[in-house]
Short mmCIF file of C-alpha atoms in Angstrom, two decimals:
data_model
loop_
_atom_site.label_atom_id
_atom_site.label_comp_id
_atom_site.label_asym_id
_atom_site.label_seq_id
_atom_site.Cartn_x
_atom_site.Cartn_y
_atom_site.Cartn_z
CA ALA K 1 -10.60 -9.28 -46.35
CA LEU K 2 -7.18 -8.12 -47.39
CA ILE K 3 -4.48 -7.48 -44.83
CA SER K 4 -0.87 -6.45 -45.20
CA TYR K 5 2.22 -7.63 -43.43
CA LYS K 6 5.83 -6.55 -43.46
CA SER K 7 8.13 -8.89 -45.32
CA ASP K 8 11.54 -10.14 -44.21
CA SER K 9 13.66 -7.05 -43.57
CA SER K 10 16.81 -9.04 -44.26
CA ASN K 11 15.82 -9.36 -47.91
CA SER K 12 17.41 -6.35 -49.58
CA SER K 13 15.27 -6.75 -52.70
CA SER K 14 12.05 -6.60 -50.70
CA GLN K 15 9.64 -3.74 -51.22
CA ASN K 16 9.13 -3.92 -47.43
CA ARG K 17 5.45 -4.85 -47.64
CA GLN K 18 3.56 -7.72 -49.20
CA TRP K 19 -0.12 -8.59 -49.31
CA LYS K 20 -2.14 -11.70 -48.53
CA PHE K 21 -5.83 -12.63 -48.65
CA VAL K 22 -7.63 -13.94 -45.59
CA ALA K 23 -11.00 -15.67 -45.75
CA GLY K 24 -13.74 -13.99 -43.75
CA ASP K 25 -17.30 -12.66 -43.85
CA SER K 26 -18.13 -9.11 -44.76
CA ILE K 27 -20.92 -7.42 -42.80
CA ASN K 28 -22.16 -4.08 -44.16
CA GLY K 29 -18.76 -3.42 -45.67
CA ASN K 30 -16.92 -4.07 -42.39
CA ILE K 31 -14.59 -6.93 -41.62
CA ALA K 32 -16.23 -9.56 -39.42
CA ASP K 33 -14.78 -10.35 -36.00
CA SER K 34 -13.75 -13.77 -37.27
CA VAL K 35 -10.81 -12.20 -39.12
CA GLN K 36 -7.86 -11.91 -36.76
CA VAL K 37 -5.22 -9.27 -37.40
CA ASP K 38 -1.75 -9.81 -35.99
CA THR K 39 -0.94 -6.33 -34.68
CA THR K 40 2.62 -7.38 -33.83
CA LYS K 41 3.33 -7.24 -37.58
CA ASN K 42 1.82 -3.78 -37.93
CA ASP K 43 -0.96 -5.09 -40.17
CA THR K 44 -3.63 -2.84 -41.64
CA ILE K 45 -7.13 -3.63 -42.82
CA ILE K 46 -7.44 -2.41 -46.40
CA ARG K 47 -10.81 -1.11 -47.58
CA ARG K 48 -12.53 1.78 -49.32
CA LEU K 49 -13.40 4.72 -47.10
CA SER K 50 -16.10 6.14 -49.38
CA ASN K 51 -17.93 5.27 -52.60
CA LEU K 52 -14.77 6.23 -54.53
CA PRO K 53 -12.04 3.76 -55.47
CA HIS K 54 -9.14 3.75 -53.03
CA ILE K 55 -5.39 3.61 -53.59
CA TYR K 56 -2.97 2.49 -50.89
CA ILE K 57 0.68 3.34 -51.59
CA TYR K 58 3.59 2.10 -49.51
CA THR K 59 7.06 3.40 -50.29
CA LYS K 60 10.06 1.19 -49.58
CA ASN K 61 11.05 1.50 -45.92
CA GLY K 62 8.41 4.22 -45.55
CA ALA K 63 10.57 6.75 -47.39
CA SER K 64 9.16 10.28 -47.73
CA ILE K 65 8.54 11.66 -51.21
CA THR K 66 10.43 14.94 -51.21
CA SER K 67 11.67 15.34 -54.79
CA LYS K 68 10.35 15.72 -58.33
CA LYS K 69 13.48 14.04 -59.71
CA THR K 70 14.25 11.17 -57.35
CA TRP K 71 12.18 8.03 -57.88
CA ILE K 72 11.27 5.92 -54.83
CA ASN K 73 10.36 2.23 -55.05
CA ALA K 74 6.85 1.46 -53.86
CA THR K 75 3.91 -0.93 -53.94
CA LEU K 76 0.34 0.08 -54.75
CA LEU K 77 -3.02 -1.48 -53.97
CA TYR K 78 -6.02 -0.37 -56.03
CA ILE K 79 -9.58 -1.09 -54.83
CA ASP K 80 -12.17 -0.23 -57.49
CA GLU K 81 -15.86 0.68 -57.12
CA ASN K 82 -16.80 -3.00 -57.00
CA ASP K 83 -14.21 -3.77 -54.32
CA VAL K 84 -12.06 -5.67 -56.81
CA VAL K 85 -8.48 -5.49 -55.55
CA THR K 86 -5.44 -5.18 -57.82
CA ASN K 87 -1.93 -5.31 -56.38
CA TYR K 88 0.98 -3.62 -58.18
CA ASP K 89 4.24 -4.61 -56.54
CA ALA K 90 6.74 -3.03 -58.95
CA LEU K 91 6.48 0.72 -59.42
CA GLN K 92 8.16 3.99 -58.54
CA ILE K 93 6.79 7.31 -57.35
CA ARG K 94 8.04 10.89 -57.17
CA GLY K 95 6.65 14.41 -56.97
CA ARG K 96 5.32 16.33 -59.96
CA GLY K 97 3.92 19.76 -60.81
CA ASN K 98 5.31 23.24 -60.32
CA SER K 99 3.36 25.66 -58.13
CA THR K 100 1.25 22.76 -56.83
CA TRP K 101 4.41 21.01 -55.69
CA ASN K 102 6.50 23.95 -54.49
CA ARG K 103 3.94 26.12 -52.73
CA ASN K 104 1.69 23.64 -50.97
CA PRO K 105 3.14 21.56 -48.14
CA SER K 106 0.03 19.62 -47.16
CA LYS K 107 -1.34 17.97 -50.32
CA LYS K 108 1.11 17.38 -53.13
CA PRO K 109 0.68 15.82 -56.60
CA TYR K 110 2.64 12.73 -57.63
CA ARG K 111 3.77 10.85 -60.69
CA ILE K 112 3.86 7.07 -60.67
CA LYS K 113 5.78 4.82 -63.06
CA PHE K 114 5.05 1.11 -63.31
CA ALA K 115 7.76 -1.41 -64.21
CA GLU K 116 5.64 -2.44 -67.21
CA ALA K 117 2.78 -0.82 -69.10
CA VAL K 118 -0.59 -1.31 -67.38
CA GLU K 119 -4.19 -0.45 -68.20
CA PHE K 120 -4.47 1.40 -64.91
CA LEU K 121 -7.95 2.75 -65.67
CA GLY K 122 -9.19 -0.10 -67.84
CA PRO K 123 -9.06 -1.01 -71.55
CA GLU K 124 -10.74 2.19 -72.72
CA TYR K 125 -7.71 4.16 -71.53
CA ALA K 126 -4.00 3.96 -72.29
CA ASN K 127 -1.82 0.94 -71.63
CA ALA K 128 1.16 2.84 -70.25
CA ARG K 129 3.84 2.97 -67.57
CA ASN K 130 3.41 6.62 -66.60
CA TRP K 131 0.39 8.03 -64.76
CA THR K 132 -0.27 11.06 -62.58
CA LEU K 133 -2.03 11.62 -59.28
CA MET K 134 -3.40 15.16 -59.42
CA ALA K 135 -4.04 16.79 -56.04
CA ASN K 136 -6.28 19.59 -57.39
CA THR K 137 -4.84 21.62 -54.53
CA TYR K 138 -6.05 25.06 -55.60
CA ASP K 139 -9.48 23.88 -56.73
CA LYS K 140 -11.78 23.62 -53.72
CA THR K 141 -14.43 21.88 -55.83
CA LEU K 142 -11.90 19.23 -57.04
CA MET K 143 -13.93 19.32 -60.28
CA ARG K 144 -12.22 21.58 -62.81
CA ASN K 145 -9.87 19.06 -64.41
CA GLY K 146 -12.56 16.38 -64.51
CA LEU K 147 -15.14 18.77 -65.93
CA THR K 148 -12.71 19.89 -68.64
CA SER K 149 -12.14 16.29 -69.69
CA GLU K 150 -15.88 15.59 -69.81
CA LEU K 151 -16.51 18.74 -71.86
CA SER K 152 -13.78 17.88 -74.36
CA GLU K 153 -15.29 14.42 -74.82
CA PHE K 154 -18.75 15.92 -75.25
CA CYS K 155 -17.36 18.29 -77.92
CA GLY K 156 -15.77 15.40 -79.82
CA MET K 157 -12.13 16.42 -79.38
CA GLU K 158 -9.60 13.87 -80.60
CA PHE K 159 -7.87 13.57 -77.24
CA ASN K 160 -9.52 13.73 -73.84
CA VAL K 161 -7.35 13.52 -70.75
CA ALA K 162 -8.20 10.50 -68.61
CA HIS K 163 -9.67 11.24 -65.24
CA LYS K 164 -10.70 9.12 -62.29
CA TYR K 165 -11.35 10.30 -58.75
CA VAL K 166 -9.83 8.18 -55.99
CA ASP K 167 -9.08 8.39 -52.30
CA VAL K 168 -5.39 7.96 -51.51
CA THR K 169 -3.61 6.59 -48.44
CA LEU K 170 0.17 6.99 -48.38
CA ASN K 171 2.23 4.92 -45.94
CA GLY K 172 -0.79 4.37 -43.73
CA GLU K 173 -1.94 8.02 -43.71
CA TYR K 174 -5.02 9.15 -45.62
CA ILE K 175 -3.96 12.19 -47.70
CA GLY K 176 -7.18 13.07 -49.51
CA THR K 177 -9.14 12.74 -52.75
CA TYR K 178 -6.95 12.70 -55.84
CA HIS K 179 -7.44 12.50 -59.58
CA ILE K 180 -5.77 9.80 -61.70
CA SER K 181 -4.87 11.25 -65.08
CA ASP K 182 -2.69 10.71 -68.14
CA HIS K 183 0.96 11.65 -68.14
CA PRO K 184 1.47 14.04 -71.12
CA GLU K 185 3.19 11.92 -73.77
CA VAL K 186 2.78 10.63 -77.31
CA GLY K 187 1.26 7.17 -77.48
CA ASP K 188 -1.80 5.05 -78.17
CA LYS K 189 -4.81 6.53 -76.33
CA ARG K 190 -2.59 9.37 -75.16
CA VAL K 191 -1.57 12.09 -77.63
CA GLU K 192 -1.79 10.20 -80.92
CA VAL K 193 0.18 11.86 -83.72
CA PRO K 194 1.56 10.56 -87.06
CA LEU K 195 5.13 9.48 -86.41
CA GLY K 196 7.66 10.58 -89.05
CA THR K 197 10.81 8.68 -89.86
CA SER K 198 13.50 11.20 -90.72
CA GLY K 199 14.42 14.83 -91.28
CA THR K 200 11.58 17.27 -90.70
CA ASP K 201 9.00 14.61 -91.58
CA VAL K 202 7.92 14.27 -87.97
CA SER K 203 5.05 15.42 -85.77
CA TYR K 204 5.58 17.58 -82.73
CA PHE K 205 3.83 17.59 -79.36
CA MET K 206 4.32 21.02 -77.75
CA GLU K 207 3.05 22.87 -74.70
CA CYS K 208 2.93 26.49 -73.58
CA ASP K 209 4.92 26.04 -70.38
CA GLY K 210 6.05 28.83 -68.08
CA TYR K 211 8.36 26.34 -66.33
CA ALA K 212 9.81 24.91 -69.56
CA GLU K 213 13.18 23.20 -69.46
CA HIS K 214 15.20 20.82 -71.62
CA ASN K 215 13.80 21.04 -75.18
CA TYR K 216 12.02 24.36 -75.57
CA PHE K 217 12.09 27.64 -77.47
CA ASN K 218 10.56 31.09 -77.02
CA THR K 219 8.15 32.55 -79.55
CA SER K 220 9.24 35.67 -81.42
CA THR K 221 6.07 37.42 -80.24
CA LYS K 222 5.61 37.81 -76.47
CA SER K 223 8.52 35.38 -75.89
CA VAL K 224 6.20 32.57 -74.78
CA PRO K 225 8.17 29.47 -73.72
CA ILE K 226 7.12 26.43 -75.77
CA ARG K 227 8.21 23.05 -74.46
CA ILE K 228 8.68 20.20 -76.94
CA HIS K 229 7.48 16.94 -75.41
CA TYR K 230 8.00 14.96 -78.63
CA PRO K 231 10.39 14.14 -80.22
CA MET K 232 12.56 13.74 -77.12
CA SER K 233 15.77 14.07 -79.13
CA LEU K 234 15.85 16.72 -81.87
CA THR K 235 18.19 16.94 -84.82
CA SER K 236 19.53 20.34 -85.92
CA ALA K 237 17.14 20.31 -88.90
CA GLN K 238 14.18 19.63 -86.63
CA LYS K 239 15.16 22.40 -84.26
CA THR K 240 15.47 24.86 -87.15
CA TYR K 241 12.10 23.76 -88.50
#
């Protein structure tokens, strides 16, 4: 069994919640009565609620996630399909998305950033700091993004967006089934492009983006906004090119 307890509130560097293992028997997936939980410390029994993996996220001091720009310190507990538990105690979380963030108050998408690169979905996927939790808010099947990734892999495309369905609990409240996916960036097992060294000898990673900001330009036909994800910093020659 795995239970949580609040750490010393006088420690300003604390993430406000730590984890400890307690020996006990498991009966049909439930915690046996022999495991005692100290409710005075607001402990919670951590387990999967379905056959999906489960993620428990606790923000520092229970802070609400209300911004796409402000990062909030947090801890994360990942329970996989085999009930193997991994604890990540150094990460940050904030909102992400555009219409899915701005127009839906009940189930919002998030971006998480680990202190160091992690193989969050295993060795077959990227070893990276940045990952996304897609809410699939406007897709009642919750399947479109996952199906697209499976189809692209079936067709032999060079890059297939990672996808993993998980249940998510945020600060003790279950918020629904989410979709772990890649953050759009250049990197090994992400968008892999030849990296140039100087001048215009460089690859570009671009996106048709109606909400484009920072590095972007509009096409001469139809004025479609094209966001440049990579390189992050462009020289004048690269911009002209």
